[in-house]
Coordinates of C-alpha atoms and ligand atoms in Angstrom, one line a residue:
M28 CA 0.0 0.0 0.0
N29 CA 1.3 3.4 -0.9
T30 CA 1.0 5.4 2.3
Y31 CA 1.7 8.7 0.5
L32 CA -1.3 8.3 -1.8
S33 CA -4.6 9.8 -0.6
I34 CA -7.7 9.1 -2.8
S35 CA -10.8 11.2 -2.1
P36 CA -13.8 9.1 -0.9
E37 CA -15.8 10.1 -4.0
V38 CA -13.1 9.1 -6.4
Q39 CA -12.4 5.9 -4.5
Q40 CA -16.0 4.9 -4.6
A41 CA -16.3 5.5 -8.3
L42 CA -13.1 3.4 -8.9
D43 CA -14.5 0.6 -6.8
E44 CA -17.7 0.6 -8.7
G45 CA -16.0 0.7 -12.1
R46 CA -17.5 4.1 -12.9
P47 CA -15.6 6.6 -15.1
V48 CA -13.0 9.0 -13.5
V49 CA -11.0 11.7 -15.2
A50 CA -7.7 13.0 -13.8
L51 CA -6.9 16.8 -14.0
E52 CA -3.5 18.5 -13.3
S53 CA -2.7 21.3 -10.9
T54 CA 0.2 23.1 -12.6
I55 CA -2.3 24.6 -14.9
I56 CA -4.0 26.0 -11.7
S57 CA -1.0 27.3 -9.8
H58 CA 1.3 28.2 -12.7
G59 CA -0.8 28.3 -15.9
M60 CA -3.5 31.0 -15.2
P61 CA -3.9 34.0 -13.0
Y62 CA -6.0 34.0 -9.9
P63 CA -9.0 33.9 -9.7
Q64 CA -9.6 32.7 -13.3
N65 CA -7.4 29.6 -12.4
V66 CA -9.8 28.5 -9.6
E67 CA -12.9 29.4 -11.6
T68 CA -11.6 27.4 -14.5
A69 CA -10.6 24.4 -12.4
L70 CA -14.1 24.3 -10.9
R71 CA -15.8 24.7 -14.3
V72 CA -13.7 21.8 -15.7
E73 CA -14.7 19.6 -12.8
Q74 CA -18.4 20.5 -13.4
T75 CA -18.0 19.7 -17.1
I76 CA -16.7 16.3 -16.3
R77 CA -19.6 15.7 -13.9
D78 CA -22.1 16.9 -16.6
G79 CA -20.4 14.3 -18.9
G80 CA -21.2 11.5 -16.4
A81 CA -17.7 11.0 -14.9
V82 CA -16.1 11.9 -11.6
P83 CA -13.3 14.5 -11.7
A84 CA -10.1 13.8 -9.8
T85 CA -7.9 17.0 -9.6
I86 CA -4.4 15.8 -8.7
A87 CA -1.9 17.7 -6.5
I88 CA 0.6 17.3 -3.7
I89 CA -0.7 18.8 -0.5
G90 CA 1.3 18.6 2.7
G91 CA 3.4 15.8 1.2
Q92 CA 0.3 13.7 0.4
L93 CA -0.3 12.7 -3.2
K94 CA -3.9 13.6 -3.7
A95 CA -6.2 12.0 -6.2
G96 CA -9.3 14.2 -5.9
C97 CA -9.0 17.7 -4.4
T98 CA -11.8 19.5 -2.6
P99 CA -13.0 22.9 -3.8
D100 CA -11.1 24.4 -0.8
E101 CA -7.9 22.6 -1.8
I102 CA -8.3 24.0 -5.4
E103 CA -8.8 27.5 -4.0
Y104 CA -5.7 27.0 -1.9
L105 CA -3.6 25.9 -4.9
G106 CA -4.9 28.7 -7.0
R107 CA -4.4 31.5 -4.5
K108 CA -0.9 30.3 -3.5
G109 CA -0.1 30.3 -7.3
Q110 CA 3.6 30.3 -8.2
A111 CA 4.6 29.8 -4.6
V112 CA 3.5 26.1 -5.0
T113 CA 6.4 24.2 -6.3
K114 CA 5.9 23.0 -9.9
A115 CA 6.4 19.3 -9.3
S116 CA 7.8 17.0 -12.0
R117 CA 9.0 13.4 -11.4
R118 CA 12.3 14.4 -10.0
D119 CA 10.6 16.6 -7.3
L120 CA 8.4 14.0 -5.7
P121 CA 10.9 12.4 -3.2
V122 CA 12.0 15.6 -1.5
L123 CA 8.5 17.3 -1.6
V124 CA 6.9 14.2 -0.1
A125 CA 9.6 13.6 2.6
R126 CA 9.4 17.3 3.6
G127 CA 5.6 17.3 3.7
E128 CA 5.4 20.2 1.2
D129 CA 2.9 21.2 -1.5
G130 CA 3.4 20.6 -5.2
A131 CA 1.5 21.5 -8.4
T132 CA 1.5 18.4 -10.6
T133 CA 2.6 18.7 -14.2
V134 CA 1.4 16.2 -16.9
T135 CA 4.2 13.9 -15.7
T136 CA 3.3 13.7 -12.0
T137 CA -0.5 13.8 -12.7
M138 CA 0.0 10.7 -14.9
M139 CA 2.1 9.0 -12.2
I140 CA -0.5 9.7 -9.4
A141 CA -3.4 8.8 -11.6
A142 CA -1.8 5.5 -12.4
M143 CA -1.1 4.8 -8.7
A144 CA -4.8 5.5 -8.0
G145 CA -6.0 3.4 -11.0
I146 CA -7.3 6.3 -13.1
R147 CA -6.8 5.8 -16.8
V148 CA -8.0 9.0 -18.5
F149 CA -6.5 12.5 -17.9
A150 CA -7.6 15.8 -19.5
T151 CA -5.5 18.9 -19.7
G152 CA -4.6 21.9 -22.0
G153 CA -1.2 21.3 -23.5
I154 CA 1.8 19.0 -22.8
G155 CA 5.5 19.7 -22.5
G156 CA 7.8 18.5 -25.3
V157 CA 11.0 19.1 -27.1
H158 CA 11.9 22.8 -26.9
R159 CA 13.1 24.7 -29.8
G160 CA 16.9 24.7 -29.7
A161 CA 16.9 21.4 -27.7
E162 CA 19.8 20.2 -29.9
T163 CA 22.0 22.4 -27.7
T164 CA 20.0 23.0 -24.5
M165 CA 18.8 19.3 -24.2
D166 CA 15.5 20.8 -22.8
I167 CA 13.0 18.0 -23.4
S168 CA 10.0 17.8 -21.0
A169 CA 9.8 14.8 -18.7
D170 CA 6.2 14.6 -20.0
L171 CA 7.4 12.7 -23.0
E172 CA 9.2 10.1 -20.9
E173 CA 6.1 9.6 -18.7
L174 CA 4.0 9.1 -21.8
A175 CA 6.4 6.3 -22.7
M176 CA 6.2 4.7 -19.3
T177 CA 2.9 5.2 -17.6
P178 CA -0.5 3.7 -18.7
V179 CA -2.7 6.8 -18.8
M180 CA -4.4 8.4 -21.8
V181 CA -3.7 12.1 -22.0
I182 CA -6.3 14.3 -23.8
C183 CA -4.8 17.7 -24.7
A184 CA -5.2 20.4 -27.4
G185 CA -1.8 19.5 -28.9
A186 CA 1.3 21.4 -28.0
K187 CA 2.2 25.1 -28.2
S188 CA 4.7 26.1 -30.8
I189 CA 6.9 27.3 -28.0
L190 CA 8.1 23.8 -28.6
D191 CA 9.6 22.2 -31.7
L192 CA 6.6 20.2 -32.8
G193 CA 8.4 18.2 -35.4
L194 CA 11.1 17.0 -32.9
T195 CA 8.4 16.4 -30.3
L196 CA 6.6 14.0 -32.7
E197 CA 9.9 12.3 -33.5
Y198 CA 10.6 11.7 -29.8
L199 CA 7.2 10.3 -29.2
E200 CA 7.6 7.9 -32.2
T201 CA 10.9 6.7 -30.8
K202 CA 9.3 6.1 -27.4
G203 CA 6.4 4.2 -28.9
V204 CA 3.7 6.6 -27.9
P205 CA 0.6 6.6 -30.2
V206 CA -0.3 10.2 -31.2
I207 CA -4.0 10.4 -32.1
G208 CA -5.9 13.3 -33.7
Y209 CA -9.5 13.5 -32.6
G210 CA -11.4 14.2 -35.7
T211 CA -8.3 15.4 -37.5
E212 CA -5.2 14.1 -39.4
E213 CA -3.2 17.2 -38.4
L214 CA -1.6 17.8 -35.0
P215 CA -3.4 20.8 -33.4
A216 CA -1.1 23.5 -32.0
F217 CA -3.1 24.5 -28.8
Y218 CA -4.3 28.0 -29.7
T219 CA -4.7 27.1 -33.4
R220 CA -6.2 24.0 -35.1
H221 CA -3.3 23.7 -37.5
S222 CA 0.5 22.9 -37.2
G223 CA 1.3 21.5 -40.6
F224 CA 2.4 18.2 -38.9
K225 CA 0.5 14.9 -39.3
V226 CA -0.7 12.7 -36.3
D227 CA -0.2 8.9 -36.4
Y228 CA -4.0 8.1 -36.6
R229 CA -7.2 10.0 -36.9
I230 CA -10.0 8.7 -34.6
D231 CA -13.5 10.2 -34.6
T232 CA -15.3 8.7 -31.6
P233 CA -14.7 8.3 -27.9
E234 CA -15.6 4.6 -28.3
E235 CA -12.7 4.1 -30.7
L236 CA -10.3 6.0 -28.4
A237 CA -11.3 3.7 -25.6
S238 CA -10.9 0.5 -27.6
A239 CA -7.5 1.5 -28.8
F240 CA -6.3 2.3 -25.3
K241 CA -7.9 -0.9 -24.0
A242 CA -6.0 -2.9 -26.6
K243 CA -2.8 -1.3 -25.5
L244 CA -3.5 -2.2 -21.8
D245 CA -4.6 -5.7 -22.7
M246 CA -1.4 -6.3 -24.6
G247 CA 0.6 -5.2 -21.5
L248 CA 2.4 -2.5 -23.6
Q249 CA 3.9 0.1 -21.3
G250 CA 3.2 3.8 -21.6
G251 CA 0.2 5.9 -22.5
M252 CA -1.5 7.4 -25.5
L253 CA -1.7 11.0 -26.5
V254 CA -5.0 12.3 -27.9
T255 CA -4.8 15.7 -29.5
N256 CA -8.2 17.5 -29.7
P257 CA -8.3 20.7 -31.7
I258 CA -9.6 23.9 -30.1
P259 CA -13.2 24.7 -31.2
E260 CA -13.0 26.9 -34.4
Q261 CA -14.8 29.8 -32.7
Y262 CA -12.1 30.1 -30.0
S263 CA -9.0 29.5 -32.1
M264 CA -6.6 32.4 -32.5
P265 CA -5.2 33.8 -35.8
A266 CA -1.9 31.9 -36.4
D267 CA 0.1 35.0 -37.2
V268 CA -0.8 36.8 -34.0
I269 CA 0.0 33.8 -31.8
N270 CA 3.2 32.9 -33.7
R271 CA 4.5 36.4 -33.5
A272 CA 3.9 36.4 -29.7
I273 CA 5.7 33.1 -29.3
D274 CA 8.7 34.2 -31.3
Q275 CA 9.0 37.3 -29.2
A276 CA 8.6 35.3 -26.0
I277 CA 11.4 32.9 -27.0
D278 CA 13.7 35.8 -27.9
E279 CA 13.1 37.4 -24.5
A280 CA 13.7 34.0 -22.7
N281 CA 17.0 33.7 -24.5
R282 CA 18.0 37.2 -23.8
L283 CA 17.2 36.8 -20.0
G284 CA 18.9 33.4 -19.9
I285 CA 15.7 31.6 -18.6
R286 CA 16.5 27.9 -18.2
G287 CA 15.2 24.6 -16.8
K288 CA 11.8 24.3 -15.2
Q289 CA 11.3 28.1 -15.5
T290 CA 11.3 28.0 -19.3
T291 CA 7.7 26.7 -19.9
P292 CA 6.0 29.0 -17.3
F293 CA 8.0 32.0 -18.5
L294 CA 7.0 31.4 -22.1
L295 CA 3.3 30.8 -21.3
A296 CA 3.1 33.9 -19.2
K297 CA 4.9 36.0 -21.8
V298 CA 2.6 34.8 -24.6
K299 CA -0.4 35.6 -22.5
D300 CA 0.8 39.1 -21.8
L301 CA 1.6 39.7 -25.4
T302 CA -1.8 38.5 -26.6
G303 CA -3.9 40.1 -23.9
G304 CA -7.0 38.4 -22.6
D305 CA -7.7 36.6 -25.9
S306 CA -5.3 33.8 -25.3
L307 CA -6.6 33.2 -21.7
E308 CA -10.2 32.8 -23.0
S309 CA -8.9 30.4 -25.7
N310 CA -7.0 28.5 -23.1
I311 CA -10.0 28.1 -20.9
Q312 CA -12.3 27.0 -23.7
L313 CA -9.9 24.4 -25.0
V314 CA -9.5 22.8 -21.6
L315 CA -13.3 22.6 -21.2
N316 CA -13.5 21.0 -24.7
N317 CA -10.9 18.4 -23.6
A318 CA -12.8 17.7 -20.4
R319 CA -16.0 17.0 -22.4
L320 CA -14.1 14.5 -24.6
A321 CA -12.3 12.9 -21.6
A322 CA -15.6 12.3 -19.8
R323 CA -17.1 10.6 -22.8
T324 CA -13.9 8.5 -23.3
A325 CA -13.7 7.5 -19.7
T326 CA -17.3 6.4 -19.9
A327 CA -16.7 4.4 -23.0
L328 CA -13.6 2.8 -21.4
S329 CA -15.4 1.9 -18.2
R330 CA -18.1 0.2 -20.3
L331 CA -15.4 -1.8 -22.1
T332 CA -13.5 -2.8 -19.0
S333 CA -16.2 -3.4 -16.5
G334 CA -19.1 -4.4 -18.8
R335 CA -21.4 -1.8 -17.2
Ligands
PSU18 N1 2.0 23.6 -21.8 C1 0.9 24.3 -21.8 N2 0.3 24.6 -20.6 C2 0.8 24.2 -19.4 C3 2.0 23.3 -19.4 C4 2.5 23.1 -20.6 O1 0.5 24.7 -22.8 O2 0.2 24.5 -18.3 C5 2.5 22.8 -18.1 C6 2.0 21.3 -17.9 O3 1.8 21.1 -16.5 C7 3.2 20.5 -18.4 C8 4.3 21.4 -18.0 O4 3.2 19.2 -17.9 O5 3.9 22.7 -18.2 C9 5.6 21.0 -18.7 O6 6.7 21.7 -18.2 P1 8.2 21.4 -18.6 O7 8.3 21.9 -20.0 O8 9.0 22.1 -17.7 O9 8.3 19.9 -18.5
MN19 MN1 12.3 21.5 -19.4

């Protein structure tokens, strides 16, 4: 028994009964959006999952406990404390847990804790990947290694072009991670529906997402599956506006010598500043869109695996 893992009663009961559960990350709350929109969005995302017939499990580290299922008060705490909560990737878990500290979970640690709890489906905004210039900086997100290792389906809106999307896809191919486009053959680029890169497979229904993932689990293949779900047309941003902001943010990060775990939050905040409130609204809408798909997919997966 993992004594560091704390599953909320509601999530535990759903898992025991084979009902659908969807994991949600907390870096997006503490580091990804300003207060109070971060808390409002986190609660709306949870409600969207409930409306879709599944149980939300917001994941975080609080007082050294790995939480699968946060209360509204805990979400408020993580959102208000914001950047003061340590952004926690795989390498951060041992010391944070031993010290009894808080951590905002990235895609990596959310996948890890979801898997420990027995949760198979996870919805978020965007994942980390291979950064532009990684051939010299070696800045490659731990998210890609986790996707290679841990059996959780991650539903996102693709990746922002703060990353090198071509190298990110190459890396995922090497690691054996299926990259699926939901209703599209093209990898979506978070704020925009288009990147110019092809996904491995197009899938058009939650049922087929669930059956592909079940096949992976049944074969005992390690690792997850990446589902990329394009932002709804009406919330997508003009490509030139967003790409100009991203180029400017990267120039500034280079000039200031921003490195390591600061890089992604710095670029995200800078892009948001440069594009005003528009990008925040797009960001909120694409997360809600992913939550809807995740609830339907978790429902389909629970039907397949528990025969309910
Ligand atoms: N990309 C986004 N929004 C985010 C993140 C990435 O568009 O909020 C967050 C996620 O928590 C992701 C993490 O797991 O940043 C990746 O950070 P890094 O590049 O340091 O691994
Ligand atoms: Mn990094």
